Coordinates of C-alpha atoms in Angstrom, one line a residue:
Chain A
X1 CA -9.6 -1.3 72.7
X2 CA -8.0 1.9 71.6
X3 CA -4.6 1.4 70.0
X4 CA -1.5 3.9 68.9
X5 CA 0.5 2.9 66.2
X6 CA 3.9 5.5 66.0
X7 CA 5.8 5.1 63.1
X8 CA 8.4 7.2 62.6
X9 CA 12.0 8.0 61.7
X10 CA 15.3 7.3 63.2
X11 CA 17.3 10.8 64.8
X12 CA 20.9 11.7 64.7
X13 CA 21.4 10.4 68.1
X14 CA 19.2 7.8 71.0
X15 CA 18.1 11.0 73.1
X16 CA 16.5 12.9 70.1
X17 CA 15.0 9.8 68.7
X18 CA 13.6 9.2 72.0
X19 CA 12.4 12.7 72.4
X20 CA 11.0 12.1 68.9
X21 CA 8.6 9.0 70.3
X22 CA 7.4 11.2 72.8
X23 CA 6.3 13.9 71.4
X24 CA 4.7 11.4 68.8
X25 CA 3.1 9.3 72.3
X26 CA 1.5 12.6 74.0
X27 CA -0.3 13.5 70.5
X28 CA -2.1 10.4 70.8
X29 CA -1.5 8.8 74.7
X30 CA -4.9 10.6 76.1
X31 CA -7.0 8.6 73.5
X32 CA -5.2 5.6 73.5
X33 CA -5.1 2.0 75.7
X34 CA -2.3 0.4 73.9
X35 CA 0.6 2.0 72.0
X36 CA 2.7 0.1 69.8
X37 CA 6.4 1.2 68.9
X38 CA 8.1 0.3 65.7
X39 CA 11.1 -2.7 66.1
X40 CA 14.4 -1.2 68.1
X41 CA 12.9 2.4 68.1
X42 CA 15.3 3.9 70.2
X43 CA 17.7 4.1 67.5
X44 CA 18.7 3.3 64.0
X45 CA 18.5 0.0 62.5
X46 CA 21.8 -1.0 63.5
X47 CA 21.5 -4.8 61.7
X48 CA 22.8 -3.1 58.2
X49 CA 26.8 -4.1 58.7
X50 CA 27.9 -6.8 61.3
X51 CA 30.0 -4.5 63.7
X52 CA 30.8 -5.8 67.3
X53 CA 31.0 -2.1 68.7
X54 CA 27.0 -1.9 68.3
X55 CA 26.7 -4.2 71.0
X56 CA 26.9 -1.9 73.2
X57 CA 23.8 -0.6 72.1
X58 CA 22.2 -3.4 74.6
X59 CA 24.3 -2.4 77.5
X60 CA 21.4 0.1 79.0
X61 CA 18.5 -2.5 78.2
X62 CA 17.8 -2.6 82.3
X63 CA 17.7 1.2 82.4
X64 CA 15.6 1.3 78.9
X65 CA 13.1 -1.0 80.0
X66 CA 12.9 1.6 83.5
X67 CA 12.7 4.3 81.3
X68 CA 9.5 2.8 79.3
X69 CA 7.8 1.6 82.3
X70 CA 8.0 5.3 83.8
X71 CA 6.7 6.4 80.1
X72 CA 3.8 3.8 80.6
X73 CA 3.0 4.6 84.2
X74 CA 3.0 8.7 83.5
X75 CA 0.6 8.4 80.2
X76 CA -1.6 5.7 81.7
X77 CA -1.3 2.7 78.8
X78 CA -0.4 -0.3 78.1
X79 CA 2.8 0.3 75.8
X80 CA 4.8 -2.2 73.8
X81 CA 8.7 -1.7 73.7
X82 CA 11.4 -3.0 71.1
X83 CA 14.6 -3.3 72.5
X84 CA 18.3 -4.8 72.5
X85 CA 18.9 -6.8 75.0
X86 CA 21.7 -7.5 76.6
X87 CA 21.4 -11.2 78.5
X88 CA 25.2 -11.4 79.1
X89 CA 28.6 -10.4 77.8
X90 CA 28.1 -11.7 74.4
X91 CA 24.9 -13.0 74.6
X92 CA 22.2 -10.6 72.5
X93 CA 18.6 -10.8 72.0
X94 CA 15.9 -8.8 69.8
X95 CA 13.5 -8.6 72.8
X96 CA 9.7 -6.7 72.9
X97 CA 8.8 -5.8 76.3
X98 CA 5.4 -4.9 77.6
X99 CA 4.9 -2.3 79.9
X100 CA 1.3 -2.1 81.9
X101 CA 0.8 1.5 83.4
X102 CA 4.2 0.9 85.3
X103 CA 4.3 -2.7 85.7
X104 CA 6.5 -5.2 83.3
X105 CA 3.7 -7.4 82.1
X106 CA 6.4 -9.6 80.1
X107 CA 8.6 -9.9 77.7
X108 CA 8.8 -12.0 74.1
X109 CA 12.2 -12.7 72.5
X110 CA 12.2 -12.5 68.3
X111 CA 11.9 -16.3 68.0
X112 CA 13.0 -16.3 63.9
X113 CA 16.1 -14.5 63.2
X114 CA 16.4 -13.1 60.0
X115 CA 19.6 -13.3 58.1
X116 CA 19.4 -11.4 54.5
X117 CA 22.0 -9.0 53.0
X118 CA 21.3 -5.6 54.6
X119 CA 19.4 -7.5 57.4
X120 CA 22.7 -9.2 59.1
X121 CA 20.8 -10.2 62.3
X122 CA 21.8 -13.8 63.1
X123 CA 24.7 -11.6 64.2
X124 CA 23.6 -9.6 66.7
X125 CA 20.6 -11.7 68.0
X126 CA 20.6 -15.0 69.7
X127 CA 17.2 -17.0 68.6
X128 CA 14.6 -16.9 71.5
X129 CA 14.1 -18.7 73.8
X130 CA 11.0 -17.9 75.5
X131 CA 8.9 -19.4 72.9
X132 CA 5.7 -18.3 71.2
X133 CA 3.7 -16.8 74.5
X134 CA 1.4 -14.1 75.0
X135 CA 1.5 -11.6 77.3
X136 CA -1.9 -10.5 79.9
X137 CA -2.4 -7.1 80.1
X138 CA -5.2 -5.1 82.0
X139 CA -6.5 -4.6 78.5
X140 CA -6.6 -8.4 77.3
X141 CA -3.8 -11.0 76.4
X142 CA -1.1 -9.8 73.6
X143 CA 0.4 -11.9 71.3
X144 CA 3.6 -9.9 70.7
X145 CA 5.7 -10.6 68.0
X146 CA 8.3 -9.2 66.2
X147 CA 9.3 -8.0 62.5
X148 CA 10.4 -11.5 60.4
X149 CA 7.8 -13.6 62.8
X150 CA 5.4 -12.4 60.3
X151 CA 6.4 -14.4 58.1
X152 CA 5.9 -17.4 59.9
X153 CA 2.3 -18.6 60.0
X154 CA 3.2 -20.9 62.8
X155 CA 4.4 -18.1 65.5
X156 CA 0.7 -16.4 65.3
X157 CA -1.2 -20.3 65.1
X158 CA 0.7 -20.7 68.4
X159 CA -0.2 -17.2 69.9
X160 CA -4.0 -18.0 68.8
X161 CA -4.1 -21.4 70.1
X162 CA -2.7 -20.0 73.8
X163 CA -5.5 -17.4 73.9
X164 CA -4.3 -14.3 72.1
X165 CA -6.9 -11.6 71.5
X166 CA -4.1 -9.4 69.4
X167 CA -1.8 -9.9 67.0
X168 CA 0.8 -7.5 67.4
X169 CA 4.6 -6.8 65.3
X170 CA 7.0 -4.5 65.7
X171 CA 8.7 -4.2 62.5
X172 CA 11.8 -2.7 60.5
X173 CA 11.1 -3.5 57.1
X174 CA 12.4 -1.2 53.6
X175 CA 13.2 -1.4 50.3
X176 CA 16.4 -1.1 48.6
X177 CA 16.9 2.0 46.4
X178 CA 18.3 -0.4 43.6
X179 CA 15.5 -2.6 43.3
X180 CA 13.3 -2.1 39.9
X181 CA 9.6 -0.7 41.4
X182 CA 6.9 -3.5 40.0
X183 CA 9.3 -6.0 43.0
X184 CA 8.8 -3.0 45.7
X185 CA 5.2 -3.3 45.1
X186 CA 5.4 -7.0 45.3
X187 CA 7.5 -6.7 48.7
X188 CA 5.2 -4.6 50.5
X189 CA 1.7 -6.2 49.3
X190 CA 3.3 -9.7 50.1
X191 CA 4.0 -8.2 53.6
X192 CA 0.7 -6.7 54.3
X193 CA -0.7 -9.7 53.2
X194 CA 0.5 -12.2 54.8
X195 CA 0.2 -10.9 57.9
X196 CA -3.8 -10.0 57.0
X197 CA -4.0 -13.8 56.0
X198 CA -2.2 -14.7 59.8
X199 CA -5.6 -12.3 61.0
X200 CA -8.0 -14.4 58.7
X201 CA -6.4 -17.6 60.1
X202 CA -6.6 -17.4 63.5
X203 CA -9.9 -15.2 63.9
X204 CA -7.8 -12.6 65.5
X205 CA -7.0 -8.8 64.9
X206 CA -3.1 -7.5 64.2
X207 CA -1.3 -4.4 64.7
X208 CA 2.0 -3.8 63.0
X209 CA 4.2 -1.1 63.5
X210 CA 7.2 0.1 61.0
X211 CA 9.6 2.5 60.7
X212 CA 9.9 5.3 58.2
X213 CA 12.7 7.0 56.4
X214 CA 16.1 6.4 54.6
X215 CA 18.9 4.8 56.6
X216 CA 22.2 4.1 54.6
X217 CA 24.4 1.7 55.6
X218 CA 26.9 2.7 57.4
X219 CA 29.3 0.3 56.1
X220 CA 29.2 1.8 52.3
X221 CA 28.5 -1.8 51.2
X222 CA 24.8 -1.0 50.4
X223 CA 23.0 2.0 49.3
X224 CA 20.9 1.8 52.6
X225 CA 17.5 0.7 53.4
X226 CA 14.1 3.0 52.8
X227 CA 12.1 1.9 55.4
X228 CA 8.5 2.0 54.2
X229 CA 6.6 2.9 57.0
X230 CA 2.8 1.4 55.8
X231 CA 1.7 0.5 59.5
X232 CA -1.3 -0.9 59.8
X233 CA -4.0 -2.7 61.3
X234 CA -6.6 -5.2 60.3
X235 CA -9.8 -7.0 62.0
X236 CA -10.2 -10.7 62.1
X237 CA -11.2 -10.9 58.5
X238 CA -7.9 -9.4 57.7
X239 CA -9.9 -6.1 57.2
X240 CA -8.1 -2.8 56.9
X241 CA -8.9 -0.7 59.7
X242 CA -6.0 1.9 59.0
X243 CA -2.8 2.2 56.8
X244 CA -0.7 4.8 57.9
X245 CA 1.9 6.2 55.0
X246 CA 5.2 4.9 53.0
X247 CA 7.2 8.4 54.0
X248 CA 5.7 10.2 57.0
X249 CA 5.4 10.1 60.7
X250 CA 2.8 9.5 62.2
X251 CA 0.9 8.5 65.4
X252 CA -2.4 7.3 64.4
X253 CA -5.7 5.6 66.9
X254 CA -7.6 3.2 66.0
X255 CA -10.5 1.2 68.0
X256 CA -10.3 -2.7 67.8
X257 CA -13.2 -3.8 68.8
X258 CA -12.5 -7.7 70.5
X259 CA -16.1 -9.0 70.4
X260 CA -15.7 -9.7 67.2
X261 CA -13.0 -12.5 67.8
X262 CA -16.1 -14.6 68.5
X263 CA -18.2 -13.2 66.1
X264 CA -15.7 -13.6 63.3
X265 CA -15.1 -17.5 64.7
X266 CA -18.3 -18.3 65.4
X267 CA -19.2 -18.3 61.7
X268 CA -15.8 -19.3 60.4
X269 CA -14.8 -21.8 63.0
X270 CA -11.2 -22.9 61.5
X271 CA -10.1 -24.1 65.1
X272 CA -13.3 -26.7 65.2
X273 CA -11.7 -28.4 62.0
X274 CA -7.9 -28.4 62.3
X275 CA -6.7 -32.0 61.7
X276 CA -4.0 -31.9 64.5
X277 CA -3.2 -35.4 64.7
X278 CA -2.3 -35.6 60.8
X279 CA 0.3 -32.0 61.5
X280 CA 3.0 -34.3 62.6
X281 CA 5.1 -33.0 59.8
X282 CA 5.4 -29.4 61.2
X283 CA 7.6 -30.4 63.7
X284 CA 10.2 -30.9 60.9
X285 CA 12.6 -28.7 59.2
X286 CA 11.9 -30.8 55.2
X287 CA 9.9 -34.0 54.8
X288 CA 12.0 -35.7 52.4
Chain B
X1 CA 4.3 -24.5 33.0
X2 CA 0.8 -23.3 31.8
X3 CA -2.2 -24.2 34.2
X4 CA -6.5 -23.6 32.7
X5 CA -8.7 -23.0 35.1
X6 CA -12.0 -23.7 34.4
X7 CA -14.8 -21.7 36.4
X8 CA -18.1 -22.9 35.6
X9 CA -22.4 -22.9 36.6
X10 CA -23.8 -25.9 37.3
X11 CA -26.7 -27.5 35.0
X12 CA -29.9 -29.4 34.8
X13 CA -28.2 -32.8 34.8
X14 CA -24.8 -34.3 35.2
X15 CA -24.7 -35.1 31.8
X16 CA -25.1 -31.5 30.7
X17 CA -22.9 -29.9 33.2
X18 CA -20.3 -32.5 31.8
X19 CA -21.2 -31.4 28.1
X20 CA -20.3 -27.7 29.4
X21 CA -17.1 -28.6 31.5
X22 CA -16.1 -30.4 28.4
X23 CA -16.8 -27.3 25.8
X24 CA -14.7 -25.3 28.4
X25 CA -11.7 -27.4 28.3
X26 CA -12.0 -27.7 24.3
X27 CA -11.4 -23.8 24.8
X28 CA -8.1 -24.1 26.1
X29 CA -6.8 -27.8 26.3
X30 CA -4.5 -27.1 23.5
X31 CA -2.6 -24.5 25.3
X32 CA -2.6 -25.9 28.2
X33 CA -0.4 -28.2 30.9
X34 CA -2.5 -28.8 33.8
X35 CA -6.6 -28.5 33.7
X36 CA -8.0 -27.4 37.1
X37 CA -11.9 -28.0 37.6
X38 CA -13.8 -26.8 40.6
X39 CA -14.8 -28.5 43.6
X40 CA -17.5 -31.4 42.9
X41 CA -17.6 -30.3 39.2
X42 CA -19.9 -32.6 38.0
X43 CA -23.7 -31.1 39.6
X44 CA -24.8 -28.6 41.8
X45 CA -23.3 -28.2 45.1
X46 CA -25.2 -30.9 46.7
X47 CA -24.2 -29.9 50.4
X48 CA -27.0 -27.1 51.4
X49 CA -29.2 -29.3 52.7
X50 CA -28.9 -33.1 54.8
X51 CA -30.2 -35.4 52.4
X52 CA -29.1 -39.4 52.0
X53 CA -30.2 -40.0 48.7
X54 CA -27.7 -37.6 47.5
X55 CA -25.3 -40.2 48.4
X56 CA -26.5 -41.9 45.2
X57 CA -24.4 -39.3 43.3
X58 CA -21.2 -41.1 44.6
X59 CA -21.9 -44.7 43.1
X60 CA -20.4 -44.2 39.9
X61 CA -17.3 -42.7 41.5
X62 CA -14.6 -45.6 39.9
X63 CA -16.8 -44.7 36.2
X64 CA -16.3 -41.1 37.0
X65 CA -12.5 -41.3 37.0
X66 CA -12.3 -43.7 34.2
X67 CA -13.7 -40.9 32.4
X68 CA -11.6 -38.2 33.9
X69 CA -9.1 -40.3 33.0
X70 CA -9.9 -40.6 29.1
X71 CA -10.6 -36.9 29.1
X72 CA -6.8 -36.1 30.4
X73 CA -5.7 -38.5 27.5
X74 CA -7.9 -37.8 24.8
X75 CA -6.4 -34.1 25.4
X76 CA -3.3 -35.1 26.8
X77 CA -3.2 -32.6 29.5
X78 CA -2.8 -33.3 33.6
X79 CA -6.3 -32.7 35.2
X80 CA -7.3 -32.0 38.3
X81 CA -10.9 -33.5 38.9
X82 CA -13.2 -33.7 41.8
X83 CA -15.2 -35.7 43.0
X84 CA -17.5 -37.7 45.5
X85 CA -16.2 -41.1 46.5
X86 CA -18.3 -43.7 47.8
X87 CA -15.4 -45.9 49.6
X88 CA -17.7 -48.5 50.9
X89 CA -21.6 -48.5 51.9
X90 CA -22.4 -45.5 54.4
X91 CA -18.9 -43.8 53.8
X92 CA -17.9 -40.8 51.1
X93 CA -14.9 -38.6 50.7
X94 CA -15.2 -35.5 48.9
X95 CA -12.2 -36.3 46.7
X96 CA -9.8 -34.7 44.4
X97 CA -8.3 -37.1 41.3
X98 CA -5.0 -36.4 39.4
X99 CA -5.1 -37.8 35.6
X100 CA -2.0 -37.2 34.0
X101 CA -2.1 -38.0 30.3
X102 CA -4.5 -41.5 30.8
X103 CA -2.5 -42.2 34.1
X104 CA -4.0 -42.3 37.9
X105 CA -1.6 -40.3 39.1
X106 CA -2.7 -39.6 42.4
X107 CA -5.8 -39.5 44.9
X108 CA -6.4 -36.5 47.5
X109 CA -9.0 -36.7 50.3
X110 CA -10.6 -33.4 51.8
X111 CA -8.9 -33.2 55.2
X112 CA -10.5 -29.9 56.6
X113 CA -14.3 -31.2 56.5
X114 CA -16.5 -27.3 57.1
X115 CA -19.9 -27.4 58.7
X116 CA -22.2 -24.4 58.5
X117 CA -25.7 -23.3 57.6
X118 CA -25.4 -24.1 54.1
X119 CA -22.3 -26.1 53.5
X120 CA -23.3 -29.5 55.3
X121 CA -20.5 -31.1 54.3
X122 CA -19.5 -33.3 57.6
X123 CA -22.9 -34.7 57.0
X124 CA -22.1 -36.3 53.7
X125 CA -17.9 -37.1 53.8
X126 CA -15.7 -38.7 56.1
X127 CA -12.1 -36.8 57.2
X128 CA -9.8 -37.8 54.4
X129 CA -7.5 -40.2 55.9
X130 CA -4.3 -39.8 53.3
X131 CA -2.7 -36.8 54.5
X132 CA -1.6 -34.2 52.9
X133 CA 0.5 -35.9 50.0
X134 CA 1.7 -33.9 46.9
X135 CA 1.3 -35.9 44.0
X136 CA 3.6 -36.6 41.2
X137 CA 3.1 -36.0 37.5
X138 CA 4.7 -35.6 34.4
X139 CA 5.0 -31.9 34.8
X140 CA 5.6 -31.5 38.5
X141 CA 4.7 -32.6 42.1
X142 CA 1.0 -30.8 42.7
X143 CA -0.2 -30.2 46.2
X144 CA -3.7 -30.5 45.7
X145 CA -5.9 -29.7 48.1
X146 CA -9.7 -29.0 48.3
X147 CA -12.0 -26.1 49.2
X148 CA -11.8 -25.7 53.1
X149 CA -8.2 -26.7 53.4
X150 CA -7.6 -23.1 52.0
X151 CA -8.4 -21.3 55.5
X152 CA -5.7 -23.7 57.2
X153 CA -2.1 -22.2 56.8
X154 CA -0.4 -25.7 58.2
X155 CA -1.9 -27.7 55.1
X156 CA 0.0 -25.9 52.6
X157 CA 2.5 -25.5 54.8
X158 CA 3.0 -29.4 54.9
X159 CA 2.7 -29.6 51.2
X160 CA 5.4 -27.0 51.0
X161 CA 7.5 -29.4 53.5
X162 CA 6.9 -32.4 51.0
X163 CA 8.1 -31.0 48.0
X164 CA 4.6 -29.7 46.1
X165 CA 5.6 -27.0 43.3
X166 CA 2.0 -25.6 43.5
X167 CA -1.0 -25.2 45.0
X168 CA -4.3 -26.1 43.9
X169 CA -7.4 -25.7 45.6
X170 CA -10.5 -26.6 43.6
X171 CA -13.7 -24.8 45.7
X172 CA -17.0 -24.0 46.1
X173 CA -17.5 -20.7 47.7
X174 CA -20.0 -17.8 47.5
X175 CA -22.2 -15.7 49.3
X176 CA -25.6 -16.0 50.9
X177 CA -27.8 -13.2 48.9
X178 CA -29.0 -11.9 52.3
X179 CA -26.0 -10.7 53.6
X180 CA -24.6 -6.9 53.7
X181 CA -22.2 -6.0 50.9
X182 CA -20.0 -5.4 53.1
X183 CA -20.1 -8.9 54.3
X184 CA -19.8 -10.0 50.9
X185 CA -16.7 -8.1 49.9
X186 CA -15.2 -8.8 53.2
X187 CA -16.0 -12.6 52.2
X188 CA -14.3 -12.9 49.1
X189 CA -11.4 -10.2 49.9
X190 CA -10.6 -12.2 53.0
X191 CA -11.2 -15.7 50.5
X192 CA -7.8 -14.3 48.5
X193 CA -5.8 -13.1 50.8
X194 CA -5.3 -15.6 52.9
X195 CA -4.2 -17.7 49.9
X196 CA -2.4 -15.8 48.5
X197 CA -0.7 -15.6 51.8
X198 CA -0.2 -19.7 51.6
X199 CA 1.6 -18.3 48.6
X200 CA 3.9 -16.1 50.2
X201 CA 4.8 -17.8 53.5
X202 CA 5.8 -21.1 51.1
X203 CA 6.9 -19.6 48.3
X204 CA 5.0 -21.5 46.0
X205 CA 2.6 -20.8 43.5
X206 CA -1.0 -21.1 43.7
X207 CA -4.9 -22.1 41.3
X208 CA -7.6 -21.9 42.9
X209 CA -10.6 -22.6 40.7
X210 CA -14.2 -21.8 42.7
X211 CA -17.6 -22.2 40.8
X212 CA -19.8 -19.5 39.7
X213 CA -23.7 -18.9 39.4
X214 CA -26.8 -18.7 42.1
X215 CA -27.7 -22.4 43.2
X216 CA -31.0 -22.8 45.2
X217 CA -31.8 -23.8 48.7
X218 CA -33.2 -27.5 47.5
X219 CA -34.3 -27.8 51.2
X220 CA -36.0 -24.0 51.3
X221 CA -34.4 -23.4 54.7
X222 CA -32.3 -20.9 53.2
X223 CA -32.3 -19.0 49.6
X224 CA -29.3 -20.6 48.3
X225 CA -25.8 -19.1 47.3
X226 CA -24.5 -17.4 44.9
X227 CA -21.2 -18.6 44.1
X228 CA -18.5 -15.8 43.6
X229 CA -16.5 -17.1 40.9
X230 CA -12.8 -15.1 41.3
X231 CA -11.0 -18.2 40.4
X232 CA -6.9 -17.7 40.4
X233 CA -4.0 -17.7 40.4
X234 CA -0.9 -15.9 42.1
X235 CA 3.0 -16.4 42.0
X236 CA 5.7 -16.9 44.9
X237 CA 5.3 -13.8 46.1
X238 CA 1.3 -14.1 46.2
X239 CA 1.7 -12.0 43.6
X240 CA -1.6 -12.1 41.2
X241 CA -1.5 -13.6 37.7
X242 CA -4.6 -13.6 36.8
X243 CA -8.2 -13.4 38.4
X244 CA -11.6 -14.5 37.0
X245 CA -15.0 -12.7 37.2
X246 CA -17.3 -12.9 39.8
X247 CA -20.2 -14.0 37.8
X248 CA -19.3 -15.2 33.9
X249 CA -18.2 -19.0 32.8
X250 CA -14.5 -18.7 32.1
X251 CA -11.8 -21.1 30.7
X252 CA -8.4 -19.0 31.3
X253 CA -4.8 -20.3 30.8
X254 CA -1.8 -18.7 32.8
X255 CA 1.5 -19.2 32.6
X256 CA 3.2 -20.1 35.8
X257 CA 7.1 -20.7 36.0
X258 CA 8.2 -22.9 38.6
X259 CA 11.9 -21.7 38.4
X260 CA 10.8 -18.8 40.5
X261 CA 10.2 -20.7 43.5
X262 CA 13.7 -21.0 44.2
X263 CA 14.5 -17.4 43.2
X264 CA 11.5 -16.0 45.9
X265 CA 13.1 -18.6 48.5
X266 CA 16.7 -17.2 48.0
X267 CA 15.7 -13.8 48.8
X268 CA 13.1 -14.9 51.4
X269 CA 14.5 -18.1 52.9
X270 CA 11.7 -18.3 55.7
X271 CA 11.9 -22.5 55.8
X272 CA 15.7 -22.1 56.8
X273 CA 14.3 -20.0 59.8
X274 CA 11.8 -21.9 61.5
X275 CA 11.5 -23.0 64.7
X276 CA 10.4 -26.5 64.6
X277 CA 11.3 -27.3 67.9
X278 CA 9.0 -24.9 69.6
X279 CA 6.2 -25.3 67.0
X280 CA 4.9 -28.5 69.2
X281 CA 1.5 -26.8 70.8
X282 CA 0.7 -27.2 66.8
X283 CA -0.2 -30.5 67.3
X284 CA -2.6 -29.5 69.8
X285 CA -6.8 -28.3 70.1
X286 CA -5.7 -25.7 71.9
X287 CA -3.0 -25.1 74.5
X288 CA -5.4 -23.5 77.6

């Protein structure tokens, strides 16, 4: 399986972002099966400030979702959308659709919802409610996530155990200007490797796409967020297969080869030994 | 707190491995809080091949805590040993003992039981049957667990849920001399990072202390392995605080401070996120 990873920057206004991701899509669309967009690509990362008015940033999500299926249908790939939905008058969700040479294939709604200064998003987004379920494609079953899921080694254990082949997360992750450089470094190898450790888990490969470039916060409370791009995608050993860059655009290919799943499984069979009847304690928020 | 681990070969008798282990913890005892020995510490790593009369090396299981025991008080330090349990006639536990200054403080079975060409280990111990239990000592509440357990995201997880304040994982890994370097490094880089990604997604700390040196094939089906050493240890934010070599005896202290759990879990507050009531296909094989 050949997959796209775009990663780029957020434009002055929806069209010219969108433009943006095209022109990024065609340098890459003929050699490519899958392409995966960063988290809410059509636009800024609006979570910064809590500000009703952005809600109306989910009013096109039926004509965005059109739009995306005509982008999949015209370029011949399966392609993997972030995008605000909007459910019902006041009723939000952070929702990743997946679009299958012009057919909707399905959609997963961000299950955890993070809430972190800069990151206000148990505003805007109601929790999902469509659980933890991967999506079949004509190029295999996709276990679609998004952005603070990968935190969660739970959400991928759940996509593994329902027949995944890929791991996939659109992301919008950055630093903050004011934080001292040896805890950047810390940030962004914690991120990469926990998400390798979800691939060396479950036996699975993951693709995860993030955004690049400073966007301040419009709300002059913070300095702004520097997103720091670092897309990447690993085999089911949690090897690197390609790490895109902390500052540049970029739509990069990369072959994932699924025989390996079994391979990889066959000679680390985690699934053989989990002790599910002793995991009752998962189920809870503490055990004290 | 400040936590020894204590990587070491395995010699011609118990008795002289002992002697060694022993001149490795008179190294560092004085410095130290917590002692960490590897997995089985007391002989070779007896599970390459299916023989019963290795069983034998279990009978003096209640002697080999007493000593333990009168090592961790004699020095005055909490260790961590491990060892092989004969529970009754025709059933072992590979078993992991807390001695906390001349105190039992606590008894840990091996859940996760592997079984592959070279590690016959559900040939020789039963499941552990006490759950995954942090135990209390004077100088925190350890979540020990052993070897195997390391690949399985939802025991640390349930350690995290009960309160442990680190992770410790004495182990036996290493590689089989015939396979590709490749292999090799994916091994061991795959071996750390999913740790340290227990690490991350609990915000805990984390010691892991794995043996060192080649050990023969006593059955001469296969060579034998070379143990990869790389004992370590990693903060909160899987952030490394010190690694051991791949090849050399080593008796290393490191100073771990459990204060920055709760500073890692303020800024990344993943168990106030998650979903416990969609997690239930956890408690499942596998939900086909």
């Amino acid at each position: 399986m050949r997959v796209a990873l775009i990663q780029q920057r957020s434009y002055e206004s929806k069209e010219a972002t969108i433009k943006r991701t095209l022109e990024l899509i065609d340098q890459v669309a003929r050699e490519a099966d899958l392409i995966v967009l960063q988290e809410l690509h059509q636009g800024p990362y609006f979570c910064q400030s809590e500000d009703p008015s952005r809600f109306d940033l989910a009013r096109d999500f039926e004509l965005d979702v059109e739009f995306w299926r005509w982008v999949s249908e015209g370029r011949n790939v399966v392609l993997v959308a972030s995008l605000f939905e909007e459910r019902g008058p006041g009723l939000y969700h952070n929702s990743a659709i997946v679009l299958d040479r012009g057919q909707i294939a399905g959609k997963y709604r961000k299950m955890h919802i993070p809430d972190d200064p800069g990151f206000y998003e148990k505003f805007y987004f109601a929790p999902g409610d469509l659980g933890f379920e991967p999506i079949d494609t004509s190029i295999g079953r996709l276990g679609v996530l998004v952005c603070w899921d990968q935190w969660f080694p739970e959400a991928a254990r759940i996509m593994a155990l329902k027949g995944a082949q890929l791991l996939i997360y659109p992301t919008a992750i950055g630093w903050f200007p004011e934080d001292p450089q040896e805890e950047k470094e810390r940030q962004l190898d914690a991120w990469i490797t926990i998400q390798r450790g979800h691939a060396i888990a479950n036996g699975l490969p993951l693709v995860c796409v993030n955004r690049v470039g400073f966007e301040a916060d419009p709300s002059g409370c913070l300095e702004g967020i520097q997103f720091w791009g670092n897309s990447f995608a690993c085999g089911p050993q949690g090897e690197l297969l390609v790490r895109l860059s902390t500052d540049q655009e970029e739509a990069q290919v990369v072959e994932i080869d699924l025989e390996r799943i079994r391979e990889v499984r066959n000679i680390w069979p985690f699934l053989r030994d989990r002790r599910v009847e002793s995991y009752g304690c998962l189920l809870k928020r503490f055990c004290d």
